[in-house]
XYZ file of C-alpha atoms in Angstrom:
741
model
C -9.146 -27.850 -10.851
C -10.993 -28.860 -14.020
C -10.478 -26.853 -17.166
C -13.678 -27.846 -18.986
C -16.365 -29.237 -16.679
C -18.984 -28.600 -19.391
C -17.735 -31.829 -20.918
C -19.201 -33.784 -18.003
C -20.986 -36.808 -19.453
C -24.760 -37.050 -19.511
C -25.846 -39.367 -16.666
C -28.061 -41.449 -18.957
C -26.697 -44.692 -20.449
C -24.450 -43.988 -23.467
C -26.615 -45.993 -25.896
C -29.933 -44.517 -24.778
C -31.989 -42.105 -26.857
C -34.595 -39.975 -25.139
C -37.942 -38.798 -26.417
C -39.936 -35.737 -25.441
C -43.460 -36.010 -23.954
C -44.788 -35.030 -27.400
C -43.039 -37.839 -29.315
C -46.259 -39.778 -29.976
C -48.001 -36.666 -31.317
C -45.082 -35.985 -33.671
C -45.269 -39.519 -35.072
C -49.001 -39.155 -35.629
C -48.269 -35.937 -37.543
C -45.793 -37.860 -39.769
C -42.891 -35.690 -38.643
C -39.424 -36.594 -39.917
C -37.509 -37.490 -36.756
C -33.784 -37.257 -36.138
C -31.274 -37.367 -33.322
C -29.668 -34.337 -31.707
C -27.376 -35.223 -28.829
C -29.181 -37.886 -26.821
C -32.656 -36.865 -28.007
C -34.942 -37.910 -30.826
C -36.700 -34.754 -32.045
C -38.654 -33.561 -35.126
C -36.369 -32.364 -37.933
C -39.307 -31.202 -40.093
C -43.090 -31.631 -40.302
C -43.488 -30.641 -43.924
C -41.835 -28.036 -46.094
C -38.863 -26.467 -44.371
C -39.447 -23.289 -46.387
C -43.002 -23.039 -45.038
C -41.755 -23.591 -41.494
C -39.064 -20.909 -41.888
C -41.642 -18.462 -43.224
C -43.935 -19.229 -40.262
C -41.047 -18.418 -37.934
C -40.658 -15.080 -39.682
C -44.068 -13.672 -40.527
C -46.487 -16.181 -39.038
C -46.177 -18.298 -35.915
C -43.931 -21.337 -35.780
C -44.277 -23.855 -32.948
C -41.315 -25.906 -31.740
C -41.042 -28.730 -29.236
C -37.983 -27.926 -27.122
C -38.442 -30.947 -24.925
C -34.723 -31.667 -25.232
C -33.919 -28.322 -23.543
C -33.610 -27.940 -19.760
C -34.982 -25.516 -17.191
C -32.597 -24.722 -14.329
C -33.320 -22.749 -11.161
C -30.458 -20.557 -9.880
C -31.080 -19.129 -6.420
C -29.311 -17.507 -3.498
C -28.000 -14.119 -2.380
C -25.211 -14.131 -4.980
C -27.142 -15.772 -7.813
C -27.470 -12.429 -9.601
C -23.724 -11.764 -9.499
C -22.899 -15.346 -10.488
C -25.081 -15.155 -13.585
C -23.898 -11.661 -14.463
C -20.309 -12.931 -14.561
C -21.165 -16.212 -16.288
C -23.371 -14.792 -19.055
C -22.574 -12.288 -21.786
C -25.810 -10.318 -21.279
C -26.610 -7.729 -18.623
C -28.260 -9.694 -15.806
C -28.218 -6.729 -13.415
C -30.821 -4.977 -15.566
C -33.447 -7.604 -14.790
C -36.242 -6.686 -12.425
C -38.653 -9.332 -11.160
C -40.619 -10.896 -14.052
C -38.079 -9.669 -16.619
C -36.285 -11.940 -19.076
C -33.390 -11.788 -21.514
C -31.080 -14.017 -23.555
C -27.327 -14.476 -23.452
C -24.390 -16.764 -24.111
C -22.369 -18.943 -21.792
C -18.730 -18.939 -22.918
C -15.773 -20.976 -21.756
C -12.457 -19.350 -20.935
C -11.411 -19.508 -24.621
C -14.524 -17.589 -25.651
C -16.150 -20.668 -27.215
C -19.972 -20.747 -26.812
C -21.195 -23.429 -24.431
C -24.859 -22.552 -24.823
C -27.343 -19.893 -25.789
C -29.745 -19.494 -22.885
C -32.843 -17.577 -21.909
C -32.944 -16.132 -18.399
C -35.896 -14.964 -16.320
C -35.875 -13.245 -12.957
C -38.779 -14.775 -11.117
C -41.319 -13.101 -8.909
C -40.774 -14.681 -5.506
C -41.292 -13.726 -1.841
C -39.104 -10.972 -0.403
C -37.189 -13.541 1.654
C -35.541 -14.831 -1.563
C -35.441 -12.027 -4.122
C -32.570 -13.576 -6.091
C -34.323 -16.409 -7.948
C -33.747 -17.054 -11.650
C -34.913 -19.563 -14.234
C -32.410 -20.419 -16.963
C -33.528 -22.250 -20.130
C -30.947 -24.061 -22.255
C -31.002 -24.595 -26.002
C -30.937 -28.236 -26.981
C -29.344 -31.075 -25.071
C -27.138 -28.884 -22.894
C -28.883 -29.092 -19.512
C -26.392 -31.339 -17.693
C -23.405 -29.466 -19.131
C -24.785 -26.018 -18.225
C -25.735 -27.067 -14.684
C -22.288 -28.627 -14.192
C -20.531 -25.511 -15.500
C -22.558 -23.125 -13.329
C -22.018 -25.246 -10.215
C -18.288 -25.349 -10.864
C -18.174 -21.578 -11.357
C -20.291 -21.043 -8.263
C -18.031 -23.182 -6.073
C -14.805 -21.826 -7.553
C -13.544 -25.273 -8.564
C -12.903 -24.528 -12.214
C -10.360 -22.746 -14.331
C -12.506 -20.009 -15.799
C -9.678 -17.727 -16.829
C -5.946 -17.594 -17.497
C -5.703 -15.776 -14.146
C -5.971 -18.609 -11.626
C -6.834 -16.252 -8.741
C -9.974 -14.952 -10.432
C -13.298 -16.490 -9.405
C -16.869 -15.865 -10.454
C -18.974 -14.729 -7.519
C -20.829 -17.404 -5.625
C -22.041 -19.620 -4.137
C -25.536 -20.166 -5.464
C -27.938 -23.079 -5.668
C -28.057 -24.528 -9.200
C -30.942 -26.998 -9.532
C -32.394 -28.427 -12.774
C -36.177 -28.613 -12.488
C -36.001 -32.165 -13.849
C -34.522 -33.149 -10.466
C -37.900 -32.549 -8.833
C -40.522 -32.251 -11.574
C -41.192 -33.034 -15.237
C -41.318 -29.908 -17.414
C -41.447 -29.277 -21.145
C -40.405 -26.165 -23.040
C -42.259 -25.011 -26.160
C -41.288 -22.143 -28.444
C -43.489 -19.764 -30.436
C -41.635 -17.654 -32.987
C -42.793 -15.193 -35.622
C -44.678 -11.929 -35.963
C -47.967 -13.599 -34.944
C -46.496 -15.445 -31.949
C -47.763 -12.922 -29.324
C -51.219 -13.110 -30.896
C -51.271 -16.930 -30.728
C -50.171 -16.864 -27.074
C -52.835 -14.302 -26.172
C -55.520 -16.322 -27.988
C -54.533 -19.454 -26.069
C -53.931 -17.762 -22.701
C -56.007 -14.534 -22.589
C -54.436 -13.416 -19.314
C -51.112 -12.991 -21.160
C -52.539 -10.630 -23.770
C -50.103 -7.752 -24.243
C -47.107 -9.548 -22.733
C -44.308 -7.168 -23.677
C -40.847 -8.166 -24.935
C -38.486 -8.740 -22.033
C -41.307 -9.757 -19.683
C -42.422 -12.985 -18.019
C -46.072 -14.004 -17.720
C -47.416 -16.687 -15.388
C -50.641 -18.681 -15.375
C -51.572 -21.726 -13.340
C -48.410 -23.898 -13.211
C -46.875 -22.528 -16.427
C -45.003 -19.412 -17.466
C -44.061 -17.682 -20.714
C -40.928 -15.669 -21.543
C -41.261 -13.029 -24.278
C -37.605 -12.615 -25.203
C -36.405 -9.100 -26.092
C -35.379 -8.285 -29.661
C -37.118 -8.207 -33.010
C -37.621 -11.942 -33.503
C -40.875 -12.325 -31.543
C -39.618 -15.378 -29.679
C -41.705 -16.731 -26.812
C -40.683 -19.668 -24.637
C -43.339 -21.507 -22.662
C -42.413 -23.682 -19.672
C -45.139 -26.090 -18.645
C -45.463 -29.382 -16.707
C -44.948 -32.454 -18.908
C -48.515 -33.636 -18.438
C -49.807 -30.320 -19.864
C -47.552 -30.334 -22.942
C -49.894 -32.248 -25.283
C -52.921 -30.096 -24.463
C -50.970 -26.848 -24.846
C -49.379 -28.006 -28.122
C -52.837 -28.731 -29.533
C -54.293 -25.420 -28.368
C -51.419 -23.459 -29.941
C -52.024 -25.258 -33.243
C -55.739 -24.489 -33.049
C -54.853 -20.818 -32.547
C -52.860 -20.802 -35.801
C -49.345 -22.004 -34.944
C -47.547 -24.227 -37.471
C -45.505 -27.179 -36.065
C -41.866 -26.788 -37.050
C -38.697 -28.848 -36.786
C -35.014 -28.385 -36.011
C -33.999 -27.644 -39.613
C -36.174 -24.526 -39.752
C -34.883 -23.443 -36.351
C -31.296 -23.774 -37.599
C -32.090 -21.573 -40.602
C -33.735 -18.892 -38.467
C -30.873 -18.936 -35.939
C -28.355 -18.444 -38.735
C -30.359 -15.476 -40.062
C -30.317 -13.979 -36.559
C -26.524 -14.546 -36.345
C -26.904 -16.762 -33.311
C -23.722 -18.803 -32.813
C -23.569 -22.571 -32.780
C -23.074 -23.958 -29.278
C -21.104 -26.798 -27.709
C -18.442 -26.333 -30.377
C -15.338 -24.263 -30.872
C -16.788 -22.171 -33.708
C -17.048 -19.280 -33.593
C -14.769 -18.830 -30.593
C -13.208 -15.822 -28.990
C -11.951 -13.432 -31.644
C -14.360 -14.638 -34.349
C -17.354 -14.302 -32.030
C -16.169 -10.808 -31.134
C -16.257 -9.794 -34.780
C -19.868 -10.955 -35.155
C -21.377 -10.309 -31.743
C -25.096 -9.714 -31.439
C -26.036 -6.504 -29.551
C -28.148 -7.325 -26.523
C -27.021 -10.932 -26.551
C -23.443 -9.910 -25.817
C -22.653 -6.775 -23.808
C -18.898 -6.316 -24.373
C -18.773 -3.203 -22.170
C -19.484 -5.209 -19.019
C -16.441 -5.060 -16.741
C -16.210 -8.857 -16.752
C -17.760 -12.090 -17.972
C -16.208 -15.506 -18.575
C -14.586 -15.610 -22.016
C -14.561 -11.832 -22.377
C -10.815 -11.495 -22.967
C -10.953 -13.736 -26.033
C -14.071 -12.035 -27.341
C -12.677 -8.505 -26.959
C -9.583 -9.487 -28.915
C -11.781 -9.596 -32.020
C -13.708 -6.376 -31.397
C -12.985 -2.841 -32.453
C -13.021 -0.620 -29.351
C -13.260 2.773 -30.970
C -15.858 4.388 -28.731
C -14.019 5.036 -25.488
C -13.980 7.852 -22.922
C -10.695 9.654 -22.300
C -8.319 8.720 -19.527
C -9.229 10.539 -16.335
C -7.214 13.602 -15.408
C -6.526 13.132 -11.695
C -5.159 16.630 -11.194
C -7.500 18.831 -9.164
C -7.295 22.487 -8.359
C -6.074 22.967 -4.814
C -8.848 24.667 -2.806
C -8.106 27.620 -0.508
C -7.166 26.924 3.107
C -10.334 25.953 4.990
C -11.494 25.659 8.573
C -13.492 22.813 10.060
C -16.773 23.223 11.883
C -14.814 22.900 15.161
C -12.309 25.689 14.517
C -13.871 27.996 17.113
C -13.674 25.214 19.734
C -9.964 24.707 19.011
C -9.268 28.395 19.657
C -10.784 27.980 23.132
C -8.433 25.106 23.942
C -5.088 25.954 22.332
C -3.071 28.866 21.024
C -3.526 29.947 17.428
C 0.109 29.236 16.621
C -0.550 25.558 17.322
C -3.194 25.500 14.558
C -1.424 24.795 11.282
C -2.273 24.032 7.634
C -2.798 20.311 7.047
C -4.274 18.743 3.892
C -5.851 22.083 2.998
C -7.391 22.656 6.439
C -6.364 24.595 9.551
C -5.924 21.892 12.190
C -4.595 21.801 15.780
C -1.231 20.072 16.265
C -1.713 19.783 20.018
C -3.552 21.298 22.951
C -1.280 20.379 25.900
C 1.538 18.250 24.456
C 1.849 15.356 22.027
C 3.084 13.042 24.778
C 0.198 13.877 27.146
C -2.384 13.464 24.401
C -0.778 10.195 23.287
C -1.151 8.886 26.853
C -4.752 10.093 26.947
C -5.567 7.928 23.927
C -3.846 4.873 25.400
C -5.069 5.187 29.015
C -8.196 7.366 28.765
C -9.836 8.719 25.634
C -8.628 11.086 22.958
C -11.126 13.200 21.022
C -9.902 14.094 17.527
C -11.329 16.586 15.083
C -11.265 14.631 11.823
C -14.080 16.602 10.232
C -11.625 17.586 7.504
C -12.002 14.031 6.145
C -14.286 13.558 3.149
C -17.638 11.853 3.758
C -19.492 10.608 0.668
C -22.771 8.760 0.253
C -23.285 6.185 -2.515
C -26.932 5.212 -2.987
C -29.162 3.223 -5.290
C -30.055 -0.346 -6.201
C -26.639 -0.856 -7.812
C -24.591 0.926 -5.120
C -23.077 -2.367 -3.960
C -22.065 -3.293 -7.498
C -20.561 0.141 -8.183
C -18.425 0.147 -5.039
C -17.330 -3.429 -5.685
C -16.068 -2.389 -9.120
C -14.158 0.713 -7.983
C -12.684 -0.608 -4.703
C -10.410 -3.554 -3.924
C -12.262 -5.198 -1.031
C -15.343 -7.373 -1.548
C -18.362 -5.174 -0.882
C -21.075 -7.925 -1.062
C -19.638 -9.386 2.142
C -20.872 -6.321 4.032
C -24.252 -6.602 5.729
C -26.104 -3.457 6.868
C -24.354 -2.261 10.008
C -20.878 -3.378 8.876
C -17.895 -1.606 7.321
C -14.463 -2.445 5.992
C -11.121 -0.963 4.975
C -10.401 -0.767 1.245
C -8.554 1.048 -1.554
C -9.382 3.196 -4.540
C -7.024 2.429 -7.413
C -6.586 4.259 -10.698
C -6.905 2.186 -13.889
C -3.101 2.013 -14.058
C -3.009 0.659 -10.489
C -1.880 3.828 -8.719
C -3.182 3.986 -5.154
C -5.524 6.969 -5.189
C -6.532 6.573 -1.541
C -7.255 4.193 1.292
C -10.833 4.421 2.502
C -13.465 2.896 4.770
C -16.777 1.764 3.265
C -19.782 1.717 5.634
C -22.984 -0.117 4.721
C -26.055 1.483 6.297
C -28.691 -0.381 4.266
C -28.831 -2.702 1.234
C -28.821 0.302 -1.110
C -27.064 2.935 1.057
C -23.331 3.257 1.729
C -21.095 5.878 3.281
C -17.461 6.223 2.185
C -14.898 8.108 4.286
C -11.831 9.316 2.399
C -8.641 11.127 3.383
C -8.798 14.911 3.524
C -5.758 15.378 1.266
C -7.379 13.252 -1.451
C -11.057 14.097 -0.952
C -11.500 16.255 -4.067
C -9.575 13.813 -6.260
C -11.491 10.816 -4.884
C -14.885 12.403 -5.471
C -13.983 13.588 -8.987
C -12.770 10.097 -9.948
C -15.830 8.316 -8.550
C -18.172 10.676 -10.365
C -16.267 10.308 -13.646
C -16.310 6.507 -13.411
C -19.985 6.514 -12.425
C -21.012 8.730 -15.343
C -18.878 6.944 -17.968
C -16.680 10.020 -18.510
C -13.421 8.182 -17.812
C -11.844 4.880 -18.717
C -11.973 2.268 -16.024
C -9.792 -0.233 -17.897
C -6.815 0.942 -19.941
C -6.392 -2.377 -21.764
C -10.068 -2.499 -22.808
C -11.414 1.071 -23.015
C -14.856 -0.239 -24.017
C -15.585 -1.341 -20.451
C -18.027 0.749 -18.404
C -19.709 0.719 -15.021
C -23.079 -0.819 -15.903
C -25.415 1.400 -13.881
C -25.184 4.880 -12.452
C -25.628 5.463 -8.738
C -26.181 8.585 -6.662
C -23.004 10.093 -5.189
C -23.426 12.832 -2.578
C -20.891 14.846 -0.585
C -22.413 14.559 2.881
C -20.026 17.066 4.402
C -20.512 19.907 1.934
C -23.855 19.391 0.166
C -26.311 21.595 2.049
C -29.151 20.089 0.040
C -28.798 16.923 2.118
C -30.306 18.689 5.132
C -30.394 16.436 8.195
C -28.444 13.715 6.320
C -25.209 15.753 6.318
C -22.307 14.286 8.296
C -18.786 15.004 9.455
C -16.318 12.740 11.228
C -15.073 12.897 14.828
C -12.827 10.229 16.336
C -13.122 9.212 19.998
C -10.390 6.691 20.768
C -9.264 4.845 23.882
C -10.541 2.623 26.719
C -12.608 5.431 28.281
C -14.439 6.287 25.061
C -17.267 3.775 25.541
C -18.042 4.558 29.212
C -17.979 8.269 28.351
C -20.520 7.860 25.559
C -22.749 5.659 27.701
C -23.086 8.542 30.171
C -24.772 10.541 27.399
C -27.184 7.847 26.199
C -30.826 8.180 27.230
C -32.179 5.201 25.255
C -31.557 1.704 26.631
C -31.688 0.147 23.165
C -28.932 2.439 21.871
C -26.925 1.819 25.039
C -27.130 -1.936 24.484
C -26.132 -1.595 20.832
C -23.084 0.476 21.776
C -21.954 -2.062 24.367
C -22.346 -4.908 21.878
C -20.848 -3.105 18.891
C -18.053 -5.167 17.322
C -14.998 -4.051 15.399
C -15.955 -2.547 12.036
C -19.640 -2.377 12.920
C -21.896 0.682 13.089
C -25.140 1.779 14.662
C -27.030 5.013 15.237
C -28.733 6.836 18.073
C -28.501 10.000 20.154
C -25.816 11.173 22.581
C -27.768 13.535 24.812
C -29.789 15.298 22.080
C -27.290 14.935 19.226
C -28.109 12.242 16.677
C -25.015 10.367 15.493
C -23.918 7.413 13.428
C -21.347 5.524 15.537
C -18.783 3.117 14.061
C -16.216 1.082 15.956
C -13.370 2.147 13.714
C -10.341 4.365 14.140
C -6.776 5.217 13.248
C -4.931 4.769 16.536
C -4.684 0.982 16.897
C -7.027 1.021 19.895
C -9.324 -1.946 20.346
C -11.932 0.332 21.964
C -12.321 3.326 19.714
C -15.097 4.947 17.730
C -15.786 7.349 14.905
C -18.866 9.512 15.340
C -20.731 11.109 12.450
C -22.983 14.007 13.517
C -24.454 16.800 11.427
C -21.759 19.522 11.046
C -23.978 22.053 12.833
C -24.178 19.737 15.855
C -20.496 18.753 15.938
C -19.421 21.564 18.339
C -22.087 20.586 20.867
C -21.105 16.902 20.634
C -17.415 17.845 21.034
C -18.092 19.648 24.310
C -20.529 17.020 25.590
C -17.910 14.292 25.238
C -15.106 16.301 26.844
C -17.295 17.290 29.797
C -18.755 13.789 30.312
C -15.354 12.081 30.152
C -13.155 14.568 31.958
C -12.829 12.464 35.126
C -12.205 9.361 32.974
C -9.224 10.915 31.225
C -10.933 12.179 28.067
C -8.994 14.996 26.417
C -8.886 16.896 23.129
C -6.202 15.456 20.890
C -4.390 16.980 17.940
C -2.559 15.967 14.802
C 0.653 15.197 16.688
C -0.872 12.430 18.770
C -2.838 11.196 15.767
C 0.491 10.621 14.005
C 2.271 9.163 17.037
C -0.519 6.693 17.850
C -0.916 5.482 14.278
C 2.871 5.069 13.860
C 3.160 3.175 17.131
C 0.313 0.916 16.001
C 1.877 0.414 12.547
C -0.928 1.991 10.502
C -0.111 3.457 7.068
C -0.462 7.048 5.950
C -1.162 7.802 2.298
C 1.906 9.445 0.814
C 4.173 7.713 3.316
C 3.360 3.989 3.584
C 1.053 4.075 0.567
C 1.825 5.559 -2.855
C 4.123 8.545 -2.253
C 7.672 8.920 -3.525
C 8.298 5.177 -3.292
C 5.011 4.175 -5.011
C 4.146 1.735 -2.219
C 1.275 -0.604 -2.978
C -1.120 -2.249 -0.475
C 0.719 -5.596 -0.580
C 3.998 -3.928 0.344
C 2.227 -1.905 3.044
C 1.094 -5.119 4.775
C -2.527 -4.997 3.621
C -2.710 -7.709 0.949
C -5.899 -9.242 2.471
C -7.787 -6.052 1.616
C -7.085 -6.520 -2.090
C -9.455 -9.359 -2.963
C -7.843 -10.993 -5.951
C -10.635 -13.586 -6.116
C -12.915 -10.814 -7.405
C -13.284 -11.265 -11.160
C -12.652 -7.578 -11.834
C -12.057 -4.230 -10.154
C -10.370 -1.041 -11.318
C -6.609 -1.559 -11.302
C -6.764 -5.341 -10.844
C -4.334 -6.071 -13.670
C -1.637 -4.040 -11.915
C -2.338 -5.892 -8.667
C -1.512 -9.153 -10.440
C 1.832 -7.660 -11.431
C 2.463 -6.604 -7.819
C 2.057 -10.176 -6.655
C 4.567 -11.383 -9.234
C 7.225 -8.824 -8.241
C 6.729 -8.469 -4.485
C 10.245 -7.681 -3.253
C 9.655 -4.854 -0.747
C 7.731 -4.625 2.505
C 6.922 -2.031 5.140
C 8.246 -2.935 8.592
C 7.667 -1.403 11.999
C 10.814 -0.696 14.021
C 11.910 0.703 17.333
C 15.238 2.420 17.979
C 17.219 0.460 20.571
C 18.352 3.421 22.703
C 16.305 6.377 24.028
C 16.918 9.831 22.657
C 19.325 10.445 19.822
C 18.940 12.497 16.698
C 15.442 12.529 15.265
C 14.728 10.123 12.408
C 12.717 11.455 9.480
C 11.070 10.070 6.330
C 13.640 9.401 3.636
C 16.460 8.448 6.013
C 18.489 5.505 4.767
C 18.079 2.042 6.293
C 20.843 -0.586 6.298
C 20.761 -4.253 7.192
C 22.196 -4.571 10.703
C 24.713 -7.377 10.214
C 26.593 -6.548 6.997
C 25.642 -2.905 6.516
C 23.894 -3.441 3.174
C 21.526 -0.663 2.063
C 17.967 -2.078 2.064
C 15.470 0.810 2.116
C 14.132 4.061 3.497
C 12.277 5.307 6.555
C 8.709 6.312 5.677
C 7.499 7.617 9.082
C 8.974 8.001 12.573
C 7.760 9.510 15.846
C 8.940 9.742 19.432
C 6.749 7.880 21.880
C 8.124 9.153 25.148
C 11.892 9.185 24.555
C 11.783 6.140 22.286
C 11.630 6.534 18.519
C 9.243 4.205 16.703
C 8.641 4.211 12.998
C 7.952 2.498 9.706
C 10.350 1.762 6.877
C 10.167 0.279 3.388
C 12.843 -2.427 3.077
C 13.660 -5.499 1.034
C 11.358 -8.346 2.066
C 14.140 -10.708 3.053
C 15.108 -8.275 5.815
C 11.571 -7.861 7.169
C 11.708 -10.631 9.772
C 10.713 -9.746 13.323
C 13.821 -9.298 15.457
C 16.147 -8.446 12.554
C 18.595 -5.624 13.344
C 18.536 -2.401 11.342
C 20.916 0.524 11.077
C 19.382 3.919 10.355
C 21.239 7.056 9.381
C 19.244 10.050 10.661
C 20.593 12.250 7.894
C 18.788 14.071 5.111
C 19.950 15.571 1.844
C 19.991 18.970 3.554
C 22.584 17.850 6.100
C 26.144 18.809 5.229
C 27.877 15.465 5.436
C 31.668 15.417 5.404
C 33.493 14.136 2.369
C 33.949 10.349 2.624
C 37.455 9.241 3.715
C 39.303 6.028 4.312
C 39.555 5.144 7.990
C 43.319 5.355 7.695
C 42.981 8.968 6.543
C 41.009 10.190 9.568
C 42.612 12.935 11.603
C 41.694 14.382 15.010
C 38.650 16.618 14.618
C 37.301 14.913 11.486
C 33.607 13.983 11.530
C 31.797 10.845 10.394
C 27.983 10.430 10.148
C 26.591 8.499 13.098
C 23.880 5.867 12.891
C 21.206 4.523 15.210
C 20.474 0.842 15.692
C 16.905 -0.413 15.616
C 15.006 -3.677 15.707
C 12.183 -4.917 13.466
C 8.962 -5.308 15.477
C 5.797 -7.272 14.637
C 4.047 -5.424 11.785
C 1.165 -4.254 13.989
C 1.229 -3.511 17.716
C -1.250 -5.107 20.121
C -3.333 -2.671 22.239
C -2.142 -4.196 25.531
C 1.481 -3.577 24.527
C 0.767 0.055 23.731
C -1.148 0.515 26.996
C 1.736 -0.955 29.017
C 4.209 1.336 27.286
C 1.977 4.366 27.970
C 1.904 3.475 31.668
C 5.691 3.346 31.645
C 5.758 6.787 30.001
C 3.499 8.155 32.728
C-alpha cells in the first residue's frame, strides 16, 4: 500500500523540458519564458500589471498547454470523484462543470482541478472530464487510479476506501489536446465573439462545438477553460486575440489566484488545518459526509452552525389492528390475539408446533403487515440510503435487495432492515414494527438536515433531499400503497404458481434468486414478490400487495395451497422458526439490554467498513477493536426440562465459568433451541454450555457449602447444552421437522 502515489515520477526523461503547441507563437511575441515543472511556458508577455488587470476587468488569455485533460468514466465514476474532490460532484447534471481540490490524507492540496460532466449516450451516463492546473497530469491520474483500485492509504483508517472502480484515462494517451484559459469580466464576450454558438454560456455550464468544448466555471471570476485539439490551438489563440483577449503569463495568473485565495498545489502549504481556516466556499464543501483529507481540513474550521442531536424518543401510538384482523378472527379465538409491537397479532391458530412443521414441510402464511414499509425515491435515493445504512447500496441492481442496519450517530443499532431496489431511483425499505415510527422519524430528520448525522463533525449533512413515503399508511399513494405478508416453506412457490395467469410472471417466479424481487399478479391481485424471509427457509417469499387487497390474497393462498400443507401461521411459529435458524431479533440479539452490535450478532459482513462514511461508522471501528462477545446458537442436550428464558445465565461447560446470557430460546418439539451472548473464546461449535433456567423472580435458596447440605435442602439445577453452527441449514431443519411429525 503506497502512502503518496501522487509522487509518481513523470514518465518523460528527467532532463527533458517540454513545450506547448503554442511555443513558437510565444517566441514570436517576445514572451519571457520560464520553466514550471517539466514545461517551458510564458511567464509574462509585457507588463504584469496590465495582464493582471486584463484578468480582472478585461479578458486575459493563458496557454495552459502544460495542464492535462483526463477522462473518468464508469458506473462509479461519480462516487469516486465525489469522494476524491472537495466540491459537490453529485450536483452536476450533464453539461455542468465546477472546480475543486484534490487533497491527500494530510489535507495537503495535490491539485486544483476543473470538472465537467459530459453529455454522452444513455449507455454511459457517468462520464467526466477533469482538467488539471499546471504540470500535474501524471500525478493526478496516478492518484485517482490508486484511489479507484483501493491500493492507496487515503486515510488513517486503513479499512476505508474511496468508491470505485472507474476508468481513468488522460486524453494525451489517445489524442493531442491543448487547454486555453480566458479570464476576466469580458471573457464570456470574447468567447461568444469567437464562437457564436456559445453566446450566453452560463457559469457552471459546458458548451461544445466541432471537436472542442468550453467550461464556464462557476463563481465571480469569469473563468473559461477551452479544450481543443493541438492542431487547432494556434488558430484559436489568434482568433481570441483578434476578439480582444490579451496574452498573459504565469506571473499574472499567480497574482490572480492569490487574490481569489486559491491554494498552492503539489506542496504542503496550506495543509489540513490551515486550509480549513481559509477555505473557499464552492471550491470546498466541508459539509459533505466525506472526502479525502477532510479530517485534517475540519480540524481548522469552526463548526458553529449545526442541527441538534436527534431525539429518538417517539410517542407510543395506540394499539392498532392490521388489515387482516378480521381474517384472524375467522381462524382463531380472540384470546390468542395479543398485543405485539403496538399491534394486535395472532400467536397461533392451531398450535405453535403444528405451524412450525407447516413452515418446514409445507408453507406457512404470516401476517407481517404490522411491519413498516417505506419508499425512498429520487435521483439521489441511492446516495441517501448508502449514507444512512451500513450495507453498500450501489451494489444493488433493480430487482435486488439486501439486509442492512440503521445506526444512530453514536452507533446505537436503531433497527435491522431490508432495502429493496425497484428501479435506479426507487427503493423500498422494510423496517421492524416495534421501531417503525422511530425509523421513519430519524430518516426524515437526517434527510431534511434537522438532525446531526456525525457527532464528531456536526457540520456534516446529507447532500441532497429525497422523497420518503410511508407506503403502508399514506393514503395519498393510491395504488402504490403496500403491506407485507410472508409465505415461507417448500410449498410456497408451487402454491403461488397455481394462482399465476401470466407465463412471464410464472417464469420470473421460478427463476427468482435469494434476495431478488419481481412483480406480477396472483389471480387478480397485483403484488411485489421478494425471495426473502425470517424463517431460515431457502424457499420463502415476502409479498407486498395493496392493504385493501391483502385479505383477498391471504385467502387465495390458503385455499390454493391447502392440499400442499399451506397453513396460517402466528407469532409463536415466527419466533420458533427464526430461533431455530439462528436469526436475530432486535432487542434480543441486537441492541437490547446487552447493547449487542451487528458484529457480535454474527452479521459483520453487512457492515461494509470499506465504505468511506456512513452514519455510526466511527463506533463500528471501535467495535472491531474490542470484539470480545459473540452470539451463539445452542441446543439443550436432553428433551424437556424447565423452560429457558432470555436473561438466564450461561456458564462454560468444563470449568463452570460464567460467560454470558441467554437472549432467546424456544421449544422445537420437546427440544429447546436458543441463542446466547457469550465470550468469543467459548463460541466454538461443539463447546459445552451450562445454562441455569432461573430468573431474578425465582426464589433461589441461600447458597451453602456442600458440607452444610441437609436432607430436604434445595439447590438450583442446570441444563447442559451444546454450541451449534451459527446458522442452521434448511435441510437440517426439514429433517428435524419430519422427526417431530
